[in-house]
Amino acid sequence: MNILVFAFIPLILSLGIIPALQSEFIPSVDAIKAKGNSMTEINSNKVCGDRLCSEISDNKITSPHVVTKSQKALFPSSMDYTVTGPEIDPDKGYAVIEIGDGLYWLTDGMYQVMFLATGQGVILVDAPMGMGTKIQQAISEVTSEKVTHFIYSHIHKDHVGSASLLPKDTVYISHSDTAEHLIMKNDPQRPVPTVTFDDNYTLNVGDQRLELSYIGDFHSKGDIVVNSPAHKVIMAVDFFHPKAAPFQYFGITRDMGEHIAAHDKLLSMDWDIIVSGHEPILGTPEHLKFNKEFTLSVLDNAYTAMKTTKPSANYFGDLANKCAELTVEQYPDLKDIEVSPVENCVTMVFYAMID
Ligand SMILES: [Zn+2]
Protein backbone atom coordinates (compact mmCIF):
# COMPACT_ATOMS: atom_id res chain seq x y z
CA MET A 1 0.00 0.00 0.00
CA ASN A 2 2.84 2.35 0.81
CA ILE A 3 4.39 1.69 -2.55
CA LEU A 4 1.10 2.28 -4.29
CA VAL A 5 0.42 5.49 -2.42
CA PHE A 6 3.82 6.98 -2.85
CA ALA A 7 3.87 6.05 -6.52
CA PHE A 8 1.04 8.56 -6.97
CA ILE A 9 2.88 11.47 -5.36
CA PRO A 10 4.84 12.64 -8.43
CA LEU A 11 1.71 12.35 -10.56
CA ILE A 12 -0.41 14.31 -8.13
CA LEU A 13 2.23 16.97 -7.59
CA SER A 14 2.87 17.31 -11.34
CA LEU A 15 -0.82 17.69 -12.06
CA GLY A 16 -1.14 20.36 -9.41
CA ILE A 17 -4.34 18.82 -8.09
CA ILE A 18 -3.52 18.95 -4.40
CA PRO A 19 -5.12 22.37 -3.77
CA ALA A 20 -8.23 21.25 -5.62
CA LEU A 21 -8.40 18.06 -3.64
CA GLN A 22 -7.85 19.89 -0.40
CA SER A 23 -10.93 21.97 -1.00
CA GLU A 24 -13.01 19.23 -2.59
CA PHE A 25 -16.01 18.08 -0.66
CA ILE A 26 -15.74 14.51 0.53
CA PRO A 27 -18.99 12.62 -0.05
CA SER A 28 -20.90 11.62 3.05
CA VAL A 29 -21.03 7.98 3.95
CA ASP A 30 -24.76 7.88 3.24
CA ALA A 31 -24.02 8.79 -0.32
CA ILE A 32 -21.66 5.92 -0.86
CA LYS A 33 -23.52 3.28 -2.76
CA ALA A 34 -22.73 -0.38 -3.04
CA LYS A 35 -21.33 -1.21 -6.41
CA GLY A 36 -23.00 -4.61 -6.43
CA ASN A 37 -21.61 -7.73 -7.92
CA SER A 38 -20.93 -8.17 -11.58
CA MET A 39 -19.85 -11.77 -11.53
CA THR A 40 -21.97 -14.49 -13.04
CA GLU A 41 -22.83 -17.63 -11.18
CA ILE A 42 -20.51 -20.57 -11.63
CA ASN A 43 -21.80 -24.15 -11.54
CA SER A 44 -24.45 -23.32 -8.98
CA ASN A 45 -25.87 -26.80 -9.13
CA LYS A 46 -22.67 -28.80 -9.39
CA VAL A 47 -20.32 -30.53 -7.03
CA CYS A 48 -16.70 -30.09 -8.07
CA GLY A 49 -13.45 -31.53 -6.94
CA ASP A 50 -10.25 -29.76 -7.84
CA ARG A 51 -10.78 -30.78 -11.46
CA LEU A 52 -14.11 -32.46 -12.06
CA CYS A 53 -17.71 -31.47 -11.44
CA SER A 54 -20.88 -33.52 -11.25
CA GLU A 55 -24.52 -32.60 -10.84
CA ILE A 56 -25.99 -32.81 -7.37
CA SER A 57 -29.59 -32.93 -6.29
CA ASP A 58 -31.05 -29.76 -4.84
CA ASN A 59 -32.29 -31.76 -1.89
CA LYS A 60 -28.78 -32.28 -0.66
CA ILE A 61 -28.26 -28.55 -0.45
CA THR A 62 -31.69 -27.17 0.21
CA SER A 63 -34.34 -29.11 2.07
CA PRO A 64 -37.92 -28.24 1.09
CA HIS A 65 -38.96 -27.16 4.54
CA VAL A 66 -37.55 -24.33 6.58
CA VAL A 67 -37.89 -25.12 10.25
CA THR A 68 -37.04 -22.15 12.39
CA LYS A 69 -35.93 -23.22 15.83
CA SER A 70 -37.32 -21.34 18.73
CA GLN A 71 -34.59 -19.13 20.05
CA LYS A 72 -33.13 -20.03 23.38
CA ALA A 73 -31.18 -17.68 25.58
CA LEU A 74 -27.75 -16.98 24.15
CA PHE A 75 -24.73 -18.15 26.08
CA PRO A 76 -25.62 -21.11 28.28
CA SER A 77 -22.68 -20.00 30.37
CA SER A 78 -23.18 -17.06 32.68
CA MET A 79 -20.19 -15.33 31.14
CA ASP A 80 -20.92 -12.78 28.50
CA TYR A 81 -18.41 -13.43 25.77
CA THR A 82 -19.08 -10.07 24.16
CA VAL A 83 -17.22 -8.54 27.09
CA THR A 84 -14.57 -11.08 28.02
CA GLY A 85 -13.28 -13.93 25.88
CA PRO A 86 -13.45 -17.55 27.03
CA GLU A 87 -10.53 -19.19 28.75
CA ILE A 88 -8.39 -21.07 26.23
CA ASP A 89 -7.26 -24.48 27.43
CA PRO A 90 -3.47 -24.31 26.92
CA ASP A 91 -3.26 -28.04 26.15
CA LYS A 92 -5.99 -28.01 23.54
CA GLY A 93 -5.31 -24.48 22.31
CA TYR A 94 -8.96 -23.58 21.77
CA ALA A 95 -12.36 -23.02 23.37
CA VAL A 96 -15.63 -24.20 21.86
CA ILE A 97 -18.73 -22.35 23.05
CA GLU A 98 -22.40 -22.95 22.26
CA ILE A 99 -23.71 -19.50 21.34
CA GLY A 100 -27.26 -20.80 21.06
CA ASP A 101 -29.25 -23.89 20.17
CA GLY A 102 -26.83 -25.96 18.03
CA LEU A 103 -24.76 -22.94 16.96
CA TYR A 104 -21.16 -22.98 18.17
CA TRP A 105 -18.24 -20.58 18.26
CA LEU A 106 -14.72 -21.97 18.14
CA THR A 107 -11.69 -19.78 18.87
CA ASP A 108 -8.01 -20.13 19.60
CA GLY A 109 -8.05 -16.61 21.06
CA MET A 110 -6.96 -15.05 17.79
CA TYR A 111 -9.05 -16.61 15.03
CA GLN A 112 -12.77 -17.44 15.09
CA VAL A 113 -14.87 -20.15 13.47
CA MET A 114 -18.62 -20.75 13.57
CA PHE A 115 -20.38 -24.08 13.10
CA LEU A 116 -23.94 -25.32 13.22
CA ALA A 117 -25.10 -28.83 14.16
CA THR A 118 -28.20 -29.53 12.06
CA GLY A 119 -29.18 -33.08 12.96
CA GLN A 120 -28.03 -34.11 9.49
CA GLY A 121 -24.42 -32.94 9.59
CA VAL A 122 -22.40 -29.91 10.58
CA ILE A 123 -22.19 -26.69 8.60
CA LEU A 124 -18.75 -25.15 9.19
CA VAL A 125 -17.90 -21.53 8.38
CA ASP A 126 -14.14 -21.05 7.89
CA ALA A 127 -11.19 -23.25 8.82
CA PRO A 128 -8.16 -21.12 9.75
CA MET A 129 -4.84 -22.44 8.52
CA GLY A 130 -3.37 -22.40 12.05
CA MET A 131 -6.20 -24.41 13.62
CA GLY A 132 -5.87 -27.43 11.32
CA THR A 133 -7.19 -30.70 12.76
CA LYS A 134 -8.19 -28.97 15.99
CA ILE A 135 -11.35 -27.81 14.23
CA GLN A 136 -12.79 -31.30 13.77
CA GLN A 137 -11.48 -32.28 17.21
CA ALA A 138 -13.45 -29.40 18.73
CA ILE A 139 -16.56 -30.28 16.72
CA SER A 140 -16.38 -33.88 17.95
CA GLU A 141 -16.47 -32.61 21.54
CA VAL A 142 -19.99 -31.25 21.12
CA THR A 143 -21.63 -33.40 18.42
CA SER A 144 -21.24 -36.81 16.81
CA GLU A 145 -22.19 -35.27 13.46
CA LYS A 146 -19.52 -34.88 10.79
CA VAL A 147 -18.96 -31.79 8.67
CA THR A 148 -21.12 -32.02 5.55
CA HIS A 149 -21.03 -28.38 4.38
CA PHE A 150 -18.25 -25.80 4.40
CA ILE A 151 -18.75 -22.08 3.79
CA TYR A 152 -15.90 -19.78 2.72
CA SER A 153 -16.31 -16.37 4.39
CA HIS A 154 -13.84 -14.96 1.85
CA ILE A 155 -10.70 -15.91 -0.05
CA HIS A 156 -7.96 -15.46 2.52
CA LYS A 157 -5.89 -18.51 3.35
CA ASP A 158 -5.31 -17.64 6.99
CA HIS A 159 -9.06 -18.07 7.57
CA VAL A 160 -9.79 -20.99 5.23
CA GLY A 161 -6.45 -22.77 4.70
CA SER A 162 -7.57 -25.91 6.56
CA ALA A 163 -10.63 -26.40 4.34
CA SER A 164 -9.02 -29.39 2.62
CA LEU A 165 -8.91 -31.39 5.89
CA LEU A 166 -12.69 -31.98 5.87
CA PRO A 167 -14.45 -35.20 4.83
CA LYS A 168 -14.16 -35.99 1.11
CA ASP A 169 -17.86 -35.54 0.34
CA THR A 170 -18.10 -32.10 1.98
CA VAL A 171 -20.08 -29.57 -0.06
CA TYR A 172 -18.03 -26.35 -0.40
CA ILE A 173 -20.01 -23.11 -0.73
CA SER A 174 -18.83 -19.58 -1.51
CA HIS A 175 -19.49 -16.37 -3.36
CA SER A 176 -18.77 -16.71 -7.09
CA ASP A 177 -15.82 -14.30 -6.83
CA THR A 178 -14.23 -16.55 -4.20
CA ALA A 179 -14.72 -19.55 -6.50
CA GLU A 180 -13.13 -17.71 -9.41
CA HIS A 181 -10.16 -16.74 -7.25
CA LEU A 182 -9.65 -20.26 -5.90
CA ILE A 183 -9.90 -21.81 -9.37
CA MET A 184 -7.14 -19.43 -10.44
CA LYS A 185 -5.02 -20.22 -7.37
CA ASN A 186 -5.40 -24.01 -7.73
CA ASP A 187 -4.44 -24.33 -4.07
CA PRO A 188 -4.91 -27.85 -2.62
CA GLN A 189 -5.51 -26.30 0.82
CA ARG A 190 -8.55 -24.40 -0.48
CA PRO A 191 -10.75 -26.79 -2.48
CA VAL A 192 -12.71 -25.19 -5.30
CA PRO A 193 -16.20 -24.32 -4.05
CA THR A 194 -18.90 -26.61 -5.31
CA VAL A 195 -21.89 -24.32 -4.83
CA THR A 196 -21.65 -20.60 -5.59
CA PHE A 197 -23.91 -17.57 -5.57
CA ASP A 198 -23.82 -13.92 -6.55
CA ASP A 199 -26.25 -12.12 -4.26
CA ASN A 200 -28.07 -14.41 -1.80
CA TYR A 201 -28.19 -18.09 -0.97
CA THR A 202 -30.24 -19.99 1.60
CA LEU A 203 -28.76 -23.17 3.01
CA ASN A 204 -31.18 -25.53 4.73
CA VAL A 205 -29.72 -28.64 6.29
CA GLY A 206 -31.64 -30.75 8.80
CA ASP A 207 -33.57 -28.38 11.01
CA GLN A 208 -31.23 -25.42 10.62
CA ARG A 209 -31.03 -22.59 8.13
CA LEU A 210 -28.30 -20.16 7.19
CA GLU A 211 -28.78 -17.18 4.91
CA LEU A 212 -25.71 -16.09 2.96
CA SER A 213 -25.56 -12.67 1.37
CA TYR A 214 -23.18 -10.46 -0.56
CA ILE A 215 -23.20 -6.81 0.50
CA GLY A 216 -20.05 -5.70 -1.36
CA ASP A 217 -16.36 -6.39 -0.89
CA PHE A 218 -15.94 -4.81 2.52
CA HIS A 219 -12.53 -6.44 3.05
CA SER A 220 -11.08 -8.55 0.23
CA LYS A 221 -12.82 -10.54 -2.49
CA GLY A 222 -15.99 -12.59 -2.30
CA ASP A 223 -16.70 -11.33 1.22
CA ILE A 224 -20.05 -12.65 2.42
CA VAL A 225 -22.29 -12.32 5.47
CA VAL A 226 -23.46 -15.58 7.03
CA ASN A 227 -26.69 -15.11 8.96
CA SER A 228 -28.48 -17.51 11.29
CA PRO A 229 -31.84 -15.76 11.75
CA ALA A 230 -33.04 -18.27 14.35
CA HIS A 231 -30.11 -17.37 16.60
CA LYS A 232 -29.83 -13.71 15.53
CA VAL A 233 -26.13 -14.30 14.91
CA ILE A 234 -24.16 -13.16 11.86
CA MET A 235 -20.59 -13.79 10.75
CA ALA A 236 -18.64 -11.27 8.64
CA VAL A 237 -14.93 -11.91 8.72
CA ASP A 238 -12.07 -9.42 8.75
CA PHE A 239 -14.44 -6.45 8.55
CA PHE A 240 -13.72 -5.01 11.98
CA HIS A 241 -12.28 -5.79 15.41
CA PRO A 242 -14.83 -5.49 18.27
CA LYS A 243 -13.55 -3.11 20.97
CA ALA A 244 -10.24 -2.59 19.15
CA ALA A 245 -8.64 -0.46 16.46
CA PRO A 246 -8.60 -1.83 12.92
CA PHE A 247 -5.83 -4.07 11.67
CA GLN A 248 -3.42 -2.08 9.53
CA TYR A 249 -4.71 -0.35 6.38
CA PHE A 250 -8.24 -0.87 7.76
CA GLY A 251 -7.82 -4.61 7.55
CA ILE A 252 -5.99 -4.21 4.22
CA THR A 253 -9.32 -3.35 2.72
CA ARG A 254 -9.33 -3.17 -1.06
CA ASP A 255 -12.15 -0.64 -1.29
CA MET A 256 -12.58 1.89 1.50
CA GLY A 257 -15.90 3.06 0.07
CA GLU A 258 -17.36 -0.45 0.28
CA HIS A 259 -15.79 -0.84 3.72
CA ILE A 260 -17.46 2.29 5.09
CA ALA A 261 -20.81 1.51 3.45
CA ALA A 262 -20.87 -2.00 4.93
CA HIS A 263 -21.39 -0.61 8.44
CA ASP A 264 -24.91 0.62 7.70
CA LYS A 265 -25.74 -2.45 5.63
CA LEU A 266 -24.86 -4.75 8.53
CA LEU A 267 -26.57 -2.51 11.08
CA SER A 268 -29.78 -2.67 9.05
CA MET A 269 -29.89 -6.43 9.59
CA ASP A 270 -31.56 -8.04 12.63
CA TRP A 271 -28.89 -9.63 14.83
CA ASP A 272 -27.51 -9.61 18.37
CA ILE A 273 -24.08 -11.20 17.90
CA ILE A 274 -21.44 -10.92 15.20
CA VAL A 275 -18.59 -13.39 14.74
CA SER A 276 -15.87 -11.13 13.38
CA GLY A 277 -13.10 -13.65 12.73
CA HIS A 278 -10.66 -12.08 15.20
CA GLU A 279 -10.31 -10.84 18.78
CA PRO A 280 -10.96 -12.96 21.89
CA ILE A 281 -14.60 -11.80 22.09
CA LEU A 282 -17.81 -11.86 20.09
CA GLY A 283 -19.15 -8.59 18.72
CA THR A 284 -22.43 -6.71 19.16
CA PRO A 285 -24.26 -4.00 17.21
CA GLU A 286 -22.86 -1.50 19.73
CA HIS A 287 -19.33 -2.58 18.85
CA LEU A 288 -20.10 -2.08 15.17
CA LYS A 289 -21.68 1.34 15.79
CA PHE A 290 -18.55 2.36 17.65
CA ASN A 291 -16.39 1.11 14.77
CA LYS A 292 -18.42 3.21 12.34
CA GLU A 293 -17.92 6.27 14.54
CA PHE A 294 -14.19 5.53 14.76
CA THR A 295 -13.88 5.04 10.99
CA LEU A 296 -15.70 8.29 10.21
CA SER A 297 -13.52 10.08 12.77
CA VAL A 298 -10.44 8.91 10.90
CA LEU A 299 -12.05 10.17 7.68
CA ASP A 300 -12.61 13.54 9.37
CA ASN A 301 -9.01 13.52 10.53
CA ALA A 302 -7.79 12.81 7.01
CA TYR A 303 -9.91 15.72 5.82
CA THR A 304 -8.53 17.99 8.54
CA ALA A 305 -4.98 16.98 7.63
CA MET A 306 -5.67 17.83 3.98
CA LYS A 307 -6.89 21.30 5.00
CA THR A 308 -3.97 22.08 7.29
CA THR A 309 -0.92 20.44 5.70
CA LYS A 310 1.21 22.25 3.18
CA PRO A 311 2.39 20.39 0.07
CA SER A 312 5.86 18.93 0.36
CA ALA A 313 7.98 16.16 -1.05
CA ASN A 314 6.52 13.89 1.63
CA TYR A 315 2.98 15.21 1.40
CA PHE A 316 1.17 11.89 1.81
CA GLY A 317 3.45 10.98 4.68
CA ASP A 318 2.75 14.32 6.36
CA LEU A 319 -0.99 13.88 5.88
CA ALA A 320 -0.97 10.35 7.30
CA ASN A 321 1.13 11.41 10.29
CA LYS A 322 -1.19 14.34 11.07
CA CYS A 323 -4.30 12.16 10.68
CA ALA A 324 -2.75 9.50 12.94
CA GLU A 325 -1.79 12.07 15.58
CA LEU A 326 -5.39 13.37 15.69
CA THR A 327 -6.82 9.85 15.84
CA VAL A 328 -4.61 8.68 18.70
CA GLU A 329 -5.47 11.86 20.60
CA GLN A 330 -9.19 11.11 20.17
CA TYR A 331 -9.06 7.42 21.09
CA PRO A 332 -6.13 7.05 23.50
CA ASP A 333 -7.66 4.08 25.37
CA LEU A 334 -8.80 2.00 22.41
CA LYS A 335 -7.10 -1.39 22.24
CA ASP A 336 -4.33 -1.50 19.60
CA ILE A 337 -4.74 2.22 18.77
CA GLU A 338 -0.95 2.63 18.81
CA VAL A 339 -0.24 -0.39 16.61
CA SER A 340 -0.82 1.07 13.15
CA PRO A 341 -2.48 4.51 13.23
CA VAL A 342 -0.30 5.83 10.40
CA GLU A 343 -1.00 2.82 8.18
CA ASN A 344 -4.73 3.22 8.74
CA CYS A 345 -4.47 6.91 7.94
CA VAL A 346 -2.51 6.17 4.74
CA THR A 347 -5.51 4.17 3.52
CA MET A 348 -7.99 6.83 4.62
CA VAL A 349 -6.02 9.76 3.17
CA PHE A 350 -5.69 7.91 -0.11
CA TYR A 351 -9.45 7.27 -0.12
CA ALA A 352 -10.30 10.84 0.86
CA MET A 353 -8.07 12.43 -1.74
CA ILE A 354 -8.19 10.40 -4.89
CA ASP A 355 -10.46 7.37 -4.68
ZN1 LIG B 1 -9.06 -11.68 5.21
PDB file of N, CA and C in Angstrom, residues 93-144:
ATOM      1  N   GLY A  93      -5.569 -25.652  23.149  1.00  0.00           N
ATOM      2  CA  GLY A  93      -5.307 -24.477  22.307  1.00  0.00           C
ATOM      3  C   GLY A  93      -6.566 -23.837  21.743  1.00  0.00           C
ATOM      4  N   TYR A  94      -7.721 -24.197  22.258  1.00  0.00           N
ATOM      5  CA  TYR A  94      -8.957 -23.584  21.765  1.00  0.00           C
ATOM      6  C   TYR A  94     -10.052 -23.679  22.819  1.00  0.00           C
ATOM      7  N   ALA A  95     -11.124 -22.918  22.568  1.00  0.00           N
ATOM      8  CA  ALA A  95     -12.356 -23.023  23.365  1.00  0.00           C
ATOM      9  C   ALA A  95     -13.504 -23.165  22.397  1.00  0.00           C
ATOM     10  N   VAL A  96     -14.449 -24.053  22.696  1.00  0.00           N
ATOM     11  CA  VAL A  96     -15.633 -24.196  21.862  1.00  0.00           C
ATOM     12  C   VAL A  96     -16.850 -23.882  22.723  1.00  0.00           C
ATOM     13  N   ILE A  97     -17.643 -22.914  22.262  1.00  0.00           N
ATOM     14  CA  ILE A  97     -18.734 -22.348  23.047  1.00  0.00           C
ATOM     15  C   ILE A  97     -20.042 -22.481  22.273  1.00  0.00           C
ATOM     16  N   GLU A  98     -21.098 -22.941  22.925  1.00  0.00           N
ATOM     17  CA  GLU A  98     -22.402 -22.946  22.264  1.00  0.00           C
ATOM     18  C   GLU A  98     -23.024 -21.560  22.417  1.00  0.00           C
ATOM     19  N   ILE A  99     -23.099 -20.837  21.310  1.00  0.00           N
ATOM     20  CA  ILE A  99     -23.705 -19.502  21.340  1.00  0.00           C
ATOM     21  C   ILE A  99     -25.203 -19.633  21.596  1.00  0.00           C
ATOM     22  N   GLY A 100     -25.829 -20.561  20.922  1.00  0.00           N
ATOM     23  CA  GLY A 100     -27.262 -20.797  21.058  1.00  0.00           C
ATOM     24  C   GLY A 100     -27.549 -22.174  20.515  1.00  0.00           C
ATOM     25  N   ASP A 101     -28.793 -22.558  20.509  1.00  0.00           N
ATOM     26  CA  ASP A 101     -29.253 -23.887  20.167  1.00  0.00           C
ATOM     27  C   ASP A 101     -28.576 -24.496  18.923  1.00  0.00           C
ATOM     28  N   GLY A 102     -27.520 -25.278  19.130  1.00  0.00           N
ATOM     29  CA  GLY A 102     -26.834 -25.958  18.028  1.00  0.00           C
ATOM     30  C   GLY A 102     -25.809 -25.109  17.289  1.00  0.00           C
ATOM     31  N   LEU A 103     -25.721 -23.829  17.619  1.00  0.00           N
ATOM     32  CA  LEU A 103     -24.762 -22.936  16.956  1.00  0.00           C
ATOM     33  C   LEU A 103     -23.556 -22.724  17.868  1.00  0.00           C
ATOM     34  N   TYR A 104     -22.383 -23.003  17.346  1.00  0.00           N
ATOM     35  CA  TYR A 104     -21.163 -22.975  18.166  1.00  0.00           C
ATOM     36  C   TYR A 104     -20.156 -21.972  17.629  1.00  0.00           C
ATOM     37  N   TRP A 105     -19.351 -21.488  18.560  1.00  0.00           N
ATOM     38  CA  TRP A 105     -18.243 -20.578  18.261  1.00  0.00           C
ATOM     39  C   TRP A 105     -16.975 -21.265  18.725  1.00  0.00           C
ATOM     40  N   LEU A 106     -15.995 -21.342  17.839  1.00  0.00           N
ATOM     41  CA  LEU A 106     -14.715 -21.970  18.142  1.00  0.00           C
ATOM     42  C   LEU A 106     -13.621 -20.922  17.967  1.00  0.00           C
ATOM     43  N   THR A 107     -12.762 -20.776  18.975  1.00  0.00           N
ATOM     44  CA  THR A 107     -11.692 -19.781  18.872  1.00  0.00           C
ATOM     45  C   THR A 107     -10.421 -20.275  19.539  1.00  0.00           C
ATOM     46  N   ASP A 108      -9.307 -19.869  18.956  1.00  0.00           N
ATOM     47  CA  ASP A 108      -8.009 -20.126  19.596  1.00  0.00           C
ATOM     48  C   ASP A 108      -7.522 -18.866  20.308  1.00  0.00           C
ATOM     49  N   GLY A 109      -8.398 -17.884  20.421  1.00  0.00           N
ATOM     50  CA  GLY A 109      -8.045 -16.613  21.056  1.00  0.00           C
ATOM     51  C   GLY A 109      -7.677 -15.554  20.049  1.00  0.00           C
ATOM     52  N   MET A 110      -7.326 -15.996  18.834  1.00  0.00           N
ATOM     53  CA  MET A 110      -6.956 -15.047  17.788  1.00  0.00           C
ATOM     54  C   MET A 110      -7.900 -15.151  16.584  1.00  0.00           C
ATOM     55  N   TYR A 111      -8.148 -16.382  16.164  1.00  0.00           N
ATOM     56  CA  TYR A 111      -9.053 -16.614  15.033  1.00  0.00           C
ATOM     57  C   TYR A 111     -10.392 -17.157  15.544  1.00  0.00           C
ATOM     58  N   GLN A 112     -11.433 -16.993  14.702  1.00  0.00           N
ATOM     59  CA  GLN A 112     -12.775 -17.435  15.085  1.00  0.00           C
ATOM     60  C   GLN A 112     -13.428 -18.232  13.967  1.00  0.00           C
ATOM     61  N   VAL A 113     -14.141 -19.268  14.375  1.00  0.00           N
ATOM     62  CA  VAL A 113     -14.871 -20.152  13.468  1.00  0.00           C
ATOM     63  C   VAL A 113     -16.286 -20.271  14.012  1.00  0.00           C
ATOM     64  N   MET A 114     -17.256 -20.494  13.121  1.00  0.00           N
ATOM     65  CA  MET A 114     -18.618 -20.753  13.569  1.00  0.00           C
ATOM     66  C   MET A 114     -19.063 -22.075  12.947  1.00  0.00           C
ATOM     67  N   PHE A 115     -19.791 -22.890  13.714  1.00  0.00           N
ATOM     68  CA  PHE A 115     -20.380 -24.084  13.096  1.00  0.00           C
ATOM     69  C   PHE A 115     -21.750 -24.372  13.690  1.00  0.00           C
ATOM     70  N   LEU A 116     -22.541 -25.095  12.894  1.00  0.00           N
ATOM     71  CA  LEU A 116     -23.940 -25.317  13.219  1.00  0.00           C
ATOM     72  C   LEU A 116     -24.252 -26.799  13.084  1.00  0.00           C
ATOM     73  N   ALA A 117     -24.669 -27.421  14.194  1.00  0.00           N
ATOM     74  CA  ALA A 117     -25.100 -28.825  14.158  1.00  0.00           C
ATOM     75  C   ALA A 117     -26.557 -28.853  13.729  1.00  0.00           C
ATOM     76  N   THR A 118     -26.860 -29.607  12.676  1.00  0.00           N
ATOM     77  CA  THR A 118     -28.198 -29.527  12.065  1.00  0.00           C
ATOM     78  C   THR A 118     -29.057 -30.757  12.324  1.00  0.00           C
ATOM     79  N   GLY A 119     -28.466 -31.811  12.875  1.00  0.00           N
ATOM     80  CA  GLY A 119     -29.175 -33.082  12.964  1.00  0.00           C
ATOM     81  C   GLY A 119     -28.877 -33.966  11.767  1.00  0.00           C
ATOM     82  N   GLN A 120     -28.410 -33.343  10.692  1.00  0.00           N
ATOM     83  CA  GLN A 120     -28.028 -34.106   9.488  1.00  0.00           C
ATOM     84  C   GLN A 120     -26.635 -33.699   9.018  1.00  0.00           C
ATOM     85  N   GLY A 121     -25.782 -33.355   9.947  1.00  0.00           N
ATOM     86  CA  GLY A 121     -24.422 -32.944   9.585  1.00  0.00           C
ATOM     87  C   GLY A 121     -24.127 -31.537  10.066  1.00  0.00           C
ATOM     88  N   VAL A 122     -22.852 -31.218  10.091  1.00  0.00           N
ATOM     89  CA  VAL A 122     -22.399 -29.911  10.584  1.00  0.00           C
ATOM     90  C   VAL A 122     -22.088 -28.978   9.418  1.00  0.00           C
ATOM     91  N   ILE A 123     -22.586 -27.760   9.529  1.00  0.00           N
ATOM     92  CA  ILE A 123     -22.189 -26.692   8.596  1.00  0.00           C
ATOM     93  C   ILE A 123     -21.067 -25.909   9.269  1.00  0.00           C
ATOM     94  N   LEU A 124     -19.918 -25.847   8.630  1.00  0.00           N
ATOM     95  CA  LEU A 124     -18.753 -25.153   9.189  1.00  0.00           C
ATOM     96  C   LEU A 124     -18.470 -23.901   8.377  1.00  0.00           C
ATOM     97  N   VAL A 125     -18.269 -22.772   9.063  1.00  0.00           N
ATOM     98  CA  VAL A 125     -17.898 -21.533   8.379  1.00  0.00           C
ATOM     99  C   VAL A 125     -16.456 -21.209   8.747  1.00  0.00           C
ATOM    100  N   ASP A 126     -15.583 -21.322   7.792  1.00  0.00           N
ATOM    101  CA  ASP A 126     -14.144 -21.055   7.894  1.00  0.00           C
ATOM    102  C   ASP A 126     -13.370 -22.165   8.622  1.00  0.00           C
ATOM    103  N   ALA A 127     -12.103 -22.260   8.251  1.00  0.00           N
ATOM    104  CA  ALA A 127     -11.187 -23.247   8.824  1.00  0.00           C
ATOM    105  C   ALA A 127      -9.785 -22.647   8.776  1.00  0.00           C
ATOM    106  N   PRO A 128      -9.454 -21.819   9.786  1.00  0.00           N
ATOM    107  CA  PRO A 128      -8.157 -21.122   9.750  1.00  0.00           C
ATOM    108  C   PRO A 128      -6.981 -22.078   9.593  1.00  0.00           C
ATOM    109  N   MET A 129      -6.013 -21.613   8.836  1.00  0.00           N
ATOM    110  CA  MET A 129      -4.844 -22.438   8.523  1.00  0.00           C
ATOM    111  C   MET A 129      -4.171 -22.926   9.803  1.00  0.00           C
ATOM    112  N   GLY A 130      -4.088 -22.055  10.819  1.00  0.00           N
ATOM    113  CA  GLY A 130      -3.371 -22.404  12.045  1.00  0.00           C
ATOM    114  C   GLY A 130      -4.130 -23.347  12.963  1.00  0.00           C
ATOM    115  N   MET A 131      -5.406 -23.556  12.724  1.00  0.00           N
ATOM    116  CA  MET A 131      -6.197 -24.411  13.623  1.00  0.00           C
ATOM    117  C   MET A 131      -6.247 -25.860  13.147  1.00  0.00           C
ATOM    118  N   GLY A 132      -6.022 -26.094  11.873  1.00  0.00           N
ATOM    119  CA  GLY A 132      -5.865 -27.431  11.318  1.00  0.00           C
ATOM    120  C   GLY A 132      -6.864 -28.456  11.829  1.00  0.00           C
ATOM    121  N   THR A 133      -6.329 -29.594  12.321  1.00  0.00           N
ATOM    122  CA  THR A 133      -7.192 -30.705  12.757  1.00  0.00           C
ATOM    123  C   THR A 133      -7.909 -30.408  14.077  1.00  0.00           C
ATOM    124  N   LYS A 134      -7.506 -29.324  14.740  1.00  0.00           N
ATOM    125  CA  LYS A 134      -8.193 -28.973  15.988  1.00  0.00           C
ATOM    126  C   LYS A 134      -9.661 -28.633  15.741  1.00  0.00           C
ATOM    127  N   ILE A 135      -9.969 -28.205  14.533  1.00  0.00           N
ATOM    128  CA  ILE A 135     -11.347 -27.814  14.233  1.00  0.00           C
ATOM    129  C   ILE A 135     -12.277 -29.013  14.359  1.00  0.00           C
ATOM    130  N   GLN A 136     -11.915 -30.119  13.698  1.00  0.00           N
ATOM    131  CA  GLN A 136     -12.790 -31.304  13.774  1.00  0.00           C
ATOM    132  C   GLN A 136     -12.714 -31.947  15.164  1.00  0.00           C
ATOM    133  N   GLN A 137     -11.588 -31.793  15.826  1.00  0.00           N
ATOM    134  CA  GLN A 137     -11.479 -32.283  17.214  1.00  0.00           C
ATOM    135  C   GLN A 137     -12.473 -31.532  18.097  1.00  0.00           C
ATOM    136  N   ALA A 138     -12.526 -30.223  17.932  1.00  0.00           N
ATOM    137  CA  ALA A 138     -13.454 -29.405  18.729  1.00  0.00           C
ATOM    138  C   ALA A 138     -14.901 -29.752  18.406  1.00  0.00           C
ATOM    139  N   ILE A 139     -15.186 -29.936  17.123  1.00  0.00           N
ATOM    140  CA  ILE A 139     -16.563 -30.278  16.723  1.00  0.00           C
ATOM    141  C   ILE A 139     -16.979 -31.606  17.363  1.00  0.00           C
ATOM    142  N   SER A 140     -16.048 -32.561  17.401  1.00  0.00           N
ATOM    143  CA  SER A 140     -16.385 -33.882  17.946  1.00  0.00           C
ATOM    144  C   SER A 140     -16.630 -33.835  19.460  1.00  0.00           C
ATOM    145  N   GLU A 141     -16.206 -32.745  20.101  1.00  0.00           N
ATOM    146  CA  GLU A 141     -16.468 -32.606  21.543  1.00  0.00           C
ATOM    147  C   GLU A 141     -17.930 -32.301  21.830  1.00  0.00           C
ATOM    148  N   VAL A 142     -18.621 -31.715  20.853  1.00  0.00           N
ATOM    149  CA  VAL A 142     -19.986 -31.255  21.117  1.00  0.00           C
ATOM    150  C   VAL A 142     -21.053 -31.952  20.286  1.00  0.00           C
ATOM    151  N   THR A 143     -20.651 -32.686  19.239  1.00  0.00           N
ATOM    152  CA  THR A 143     -21.627 -33.400  18.420  1.00  0.00           C
ATOM    153  C   THR A 143     -20.964 -34.606  17.762  1.00  0.00           C
ATOM    154  N   SER A 144     -21.758 -35.632  17.532  1.00  0.00           N
ATOM    155  CA  SER A 144     -21.237 -36.807  16.812  1.00  0.00           C
ATOM    156  C   SER A 144     -21.370 -36.627  15.305  1.00  0.00           C
TER     157      SER A 144
END
